[in-house]
Tab-separated table of C-alpha atoms in Angstrom:
chain	number	residue	atom	x	y	z
A	9	UNK	CA	-104.483	-36.344	-20.598
A	10	UNK	CA	-101.149	-34.978	-20.090
A	11	UNK	CA	-98.879	-34.221	-22.694
A	12	UNK	CA	-95.454	-36.216	-22.609
A	13	UNK	CA	-92.645	-35.015	-24.499
A	14	UNK	CA	-89.974	-37.503	-25.159
A	15	UNK	CA	-87.665	-35.549	-26.777
A	16	UNK	CA	-87.157	-32.667	-24.222
A	17	UNK	CA	-84.003	-34.545	-22.645
A	18	UNK	CA	-82.195	-34.559	-26.101
A	19	UNK	CA	-82.978	-30.505	-26.286
A	20	UNK	CA	-81.826	-29.910	-22.870
A	21	UNK	CA	-78.617	-31.915	-23.294
A	22	UNK	CA	-77.906	-29.515	-26.648
A	23	UNK	CA	-78.638	-26.669	-24.820
A	24	UNK	CA	-76.413	-27.146	-21.733
A	25	UNK	CA	-73.285	-28.259	-24.461
A	26	UNK	CA	-73.811	-25.178	-25.906
A	27	UNK	CA	-73.087	-23.604	-22.579
A	28	UNK	CA	-70.439	-25.694	-21.989
A	29	UNK	CA	-68.844	-24.870	-25.154
A	30	UNK	CA	-69.541	-21.370	-24.962
A	31	UNK	CA	-67.978	-21.182	-21.085
A	32	UNK	CA	-64.691	-23.192	-22.444
A	33	UNK	CA	-64.626	-20.855	-25.656
A	34	UNK	CA	-64.882	-17.609	-22.902
A	35	UNK	CA	-62.348	-19.051	-20.281
A	36	UNK	CA	-59.997	-19.935	-23.406
A	37	UNK	CA	-60.411	-16.225	-24.286
A	38	UNK	CA	-59.978	-14.719	-20.893
A	39	UNK	CA	-56.512	-16.843	-20.544
A	40	UNK	CA	-55.624	-15.394	-24.246
A	41	UNK	CA	-56.104	-12.058	-23.278
A	42	UNK	CA	-54.182	-12.549	-19.800
A	43	UNK	CA	-51.405	-14.135	-21.496
A	44	UNK	CA	-51.576	-11.436	-24.281
A	45	UNK	CA	-51.748	-8.459	-21.994
A	46	UNK	CA	-49.128	-9.787	-19.786
A	47	UNK	CA	-46.999	-10.123	-22.957
A	48	UNK	CA	-47.411	-6.832	-24.254
A	49	UNK	CA	-47.147	-5.444	-20.406
A	50	UNK	CA	-43.837	-7.210	-20.365
A	51	UNK	CA	-42.614	-6.206	-23.889
A	52	UNK	CA	-43.300	-2.567	-23.090
A	53	UNK	CA	-41.567	-2.714	-19.938
A	54	UNK	CA	-38.637	-3.995	-21.570
A	55	UNK	CA	-38.951	-1.393	-24.078
A	56	UNK	CA	-38.998	1.440	-21.488
A	57	UNK	CA	-35.731	-0.173	-19.426
A	58	UNK	CA	-33.906	-0.300	-22.939
A	59	UNK	CA	-34.766	3.510	-23.614
A	60	UNK	CA	-33.826	4.312	-19.848
A	61	UNK	CA	-30.554	2.493	-20.546
A	62	UNK	CA	-29.659	3.758	-23.637
A	63	UNK	CA	-30.182	7.019	-21.977
A	64	UNK	CA	-27.956	6.657	-19.091
A	65	UNK	CA	-25.120	5.203	-21.655
A	66	UNK	CA	-25.463	8.386	-23.400
A	67	UNK	CA	-25.152	10.373	-20.401
A	68	UNK	CA	-22.278	8.664	-19.181
A	69	UNK	CA	-20.763	8.902	-22.545
A	70	UNK	CA	-21.103	12.432	-22.434
A	71	UNK	CA	-18.247	14.897	-22.529
A	72	UNK	CA	-19.518	16.228	-18.992
A	73	UNK	CA	-19.062	13.028	-17.367
A	74	UNK	CA	-15.830	11.923	-19.059
A	75	UNK	CA	-14.518	15.549	-18.143
A	76	UNK	CA	-15.414	14.694	-14.653
A	77	UNK	CA	-14.129	11.176	-14.878
A	78	UNK	CA	-10.789	12.700	-15.848
A	79	UNK	CA	-10.963	15.214	-13.442
A	80	UNK	CA	-11.062	12.442	-10.790
A	81	UNK	CA	-8.496	10.294	-12.155
A	82	UNK	CA	-6.126	13.128	-12.313
A	83	UNK	CA	-7.035	13.986	-8.850
A	84	UNK	CA	-6.706	10.416	-7.664
A	85	UNK	CA	-3.171	10.607	-9.548
A	86	UNK	CA	-2.035	13.578	-7.307
A	87	UNK	CA	-3.219	12.554	-4.313
A	88	UNK	CA	-1.167	9.333	-4.420
A	89	UNK	CA	1.778	11.506	-5.672
A	90	UNK	CA	1.394	13.357	-2.686
A	91	UNK	CA	0.951	10.647	-0.171
A	92	UNK	CA	4.381	9.417	-1.395
A	93	UNK	CA	5.969	12.662	-1.002
A	94	UNK	CA	4.350	12.922	2.368
A	95	UNK	CA	5.757	9.706	3.457
A	96	UNK	CA	9.386	11.007	1.884
A	97	UNK	CA	9.116	14.125	3.985
A	98	UNK	CA	7.958	12.123	6.913
A	99	UNK	CA	11.454	9.945	6.714
A	100	UNK	CA	13.221	13.003	6.071
A	101	UNK	CA	11.984	14.819	9.076
A	102	UNK	CA	12.439	11.607	11.240
A	103	UNK	CA	16.159	11.745	9.866
A	104	UNK	CA	16.458	14.914	10.658
A	105	UNK	CA	15.202	14.832	14.180
A	106	UNK	CA	17.898	11.744	14.681
A	107	UNK	CA	20.532	13.870	13.209
A	108	UNK	CA	19.929	16.453	15.759
A	109	UNK	CA	21.002	13.860	18.099
A	110	UNK	CA	24.083	14.247	17.208
A	111	UNK	CA	25.205	17.893	16.366
A	112	UNK	CA	28.410	19.826	15.650
A	113	UNK	CA	29.402	19.863	19.604
A	114	UNK	CA	28.898	16.269	20.148
A	115	UNK	CA	30.908	15.537	16.994
A	116	UNK	CA	33.530	17.940	18.541
A	117	UNK	CA	33.828	15.889	21.680
A	118	UNK	CA	33.639	12.314	19.563
A	119	UNK	CA	36.660	13.869	17.459
A	120	UNK	CA	38.753	14.773	20.779
A	121	UNK	CA	37.904	11.249	22.247
A	122	UNK	CA	39.790	9.708	18.940
A	123	UNK	CA	43.206	8.420	19.360
A	124	UNK	CA	45.577	9.540	16.931
A	125	UNK	CA	45.549	8.532	13.343
A	126	UNK	CA	42.001	7.100	13.523
A	127	UNK	CA	39.572	8.455	11.404
A	128	UNK	CA	36.158	8.561	11.515
A	129	UNK	CA	34.441	7.184	8.042
A	130	UNK	CA	31.134	7.386	8.441
A	131	UNK	CA	28.129	8.015	11.251
A	132	UNK	CA	24.843	6.594	11.093
A	133	UNK	CA	21.775	7.408	13.708
A	134	UNK	CA	18.759	5.521	13.978
A	135	UNK	CA	16.421	6.365	17.230
A	136	UNK	CA	18.798	6.867	19.941
A	137	UNK	CA	21.445	4.030	18.281
A	138	UNK	CA	24.426	5.423	16.772
A	139	UNK	CA	26.714	3.416	14.643
A	140	UNK	CA	30.015	4.714	13.503
A	141	UNK	CA	32.602	3.329	11.283
A	142	UNK	CA	36.066	4.276	11.923
A	143	UNK	CA	39.684	3.542	9.959
A	144	UNK	CA	42.323	2.738	12.057
A	145	UNK	CA	45.912	1.999	10.696
A	146	UNK	CA	46.784	-0.289	13.823
A	147	UNK	CA	44.289	-2.879	15.477
A	148	UNK	CA	45.479	-2.500	18.732
A	149	UNK	CA	43.943	1.230	19.086
A	150	UNK	CA	40.510	-0.203	18.849
A	151	UNK	CA	40.219	-1.233	22.882
A	152	UNK	CA	41.365	2.654	23.658
A	153	UNK	CA	38.731	3.754	20.948
A	154	UNK	CA	36.149	2.088	22.556
A	155	UNK	CA	37.014	3.146	25.807
A	156	UNK	CA	37.315	6.607	25.085
A	157	UNK	CA	33.994	6.768	23.238
A	158	UNK	CA	32.514	5.118	26.456
A	159	UNK	CA	33.607	7.894	28.515
A	160	UNK	CA	31.700	10.709	26.742
A	161	UNK	CA	28.767	11.583	28.886
A	162	UNK	CA	26.214	11.645	26.324
A	163	UNK	CA	26.534	7.771	25.407
A	164	UNK	CA	24.855	5.485	27.805
A	165	UNK	CA	26.866	2.246	26.416
A	166	UNK	CA	29.147	1.687	23.627
A	167	UNK	CA	30.109	-1.642	21.847
A	168	UNK	CA	32.639	-3.261	19.530
A	169	UNK	CA	30.522	-4.093	16.387
A	170	UNK	CA	33.264	-5.266	14.254
A	171	UNK	CA	36.936	-4.793	12.770
A	172	UNK	CA	37.840	-6.048	9.599
A	173	UNK	CA	41.138	-5.278	7.557
A	174	UNK	CA	40.544	-2.502	4.933
A	175	UNK	CA	40.532	-3.325	1.358
A	176	UNK	CA	44.061	-3.109	-0.216
A	177	UNK	CA	44.864	-0.349	-1.833
A	178	UNK	CA	47.874	0.016	-4.143
A	179	UNK	CA	50.649	0.447	-1.983
A	180	UNK	CA	54.447	0.881	-2.911
A	181	UNK	CA	56.671	-2.172	-2.545
A	182	UNK	CA	58.910	-1.761	0.520
A	183	UNK	CA	62.664	-1.444	0.257
A	184	UNK	CA	64.738	-3.969	1.668
A	185	UNK	CA	64.751	-4.573	5.065
A	186	UNK	CA	61.563	-2.612	5.591
A	187	UNK	CA	58.426	-4.192	6.400
A	188	UNK	CA	55.514	-3.853	4.575
A	189	UNK	CA	52.636	-1.189	5.327
A	190	UNK	CA	49.346	-2.608	6.937
A	191	UNK	CA	46.431	-1.591	4.931
A	192	UNK	CA	44.631	-0.652	8.125
A	193	UNK	CA	41.515	-1.602	9.863
A	194	UNK	CA	37.656	-0.588	9.434
A	195	UNK	CA	36.301	-0.510	12.930
A	196	UNK	CA	32.435	-0.710	13.585
A	197	UNK	CA	31.442	0.720	16.902
A	198	UNK	CA	27.669	0.937	17.959
A	199	UNK	CA	26.683	3.723	20.949
A	200	UNK	CA	23.890	3.877	22.639
A	201	UNK	CA	22.668	7.638	23.719
A	202	UNK	CA	21.427	8.678	27.104
A	203	UNK	CA	17.746	8.269	27.178
A	204	UNK	CA	17.652	5.210	24.772
A	205	UNK	CA	17.241	1.689	25.193
A	206	UNK	CA	19.591	1.106	28.090
A	207	UNK	CA	17.171	3.504	30.360
């Protein structure tokens, strides 16, 4: 006859539950090892980055780098100053070129064209535009002044900018029967040199 073991079912269950527990423990241990390994890898990587950062910071604070940065700052300030001086020099050169448009020979022609008692107070040149300020004791010579300047060959056009009574100065009181002296007039005239805007 055959031997029947009625408890074999229970012994197999015990064996499979031990395998399950062992597998669960192994999986949990593997997870702990992976997490621990990842943590330590990240920790050491973080420490390495901190050390490299400290080395870079120490290098950036070294005398060599600070000296180089100071030299670059000094160079930058000098360059900015030189650029300002260059702009000023270019403006001066432009003014000198503009000043060459009215030279001494042309000033002599302008002076020769002035009516009597008219004085040239100032002259400014911008591109081919010339602005004059004259002093005239009498307003009636203004038209003659504009006409005389327009007859000069190097002016393309001449126009009256304005006439204004000069600021009164301390003038002696007129005696009885005399008329008071006029303080005079400031006359502004604009002219365009030939080859300028008019052509």
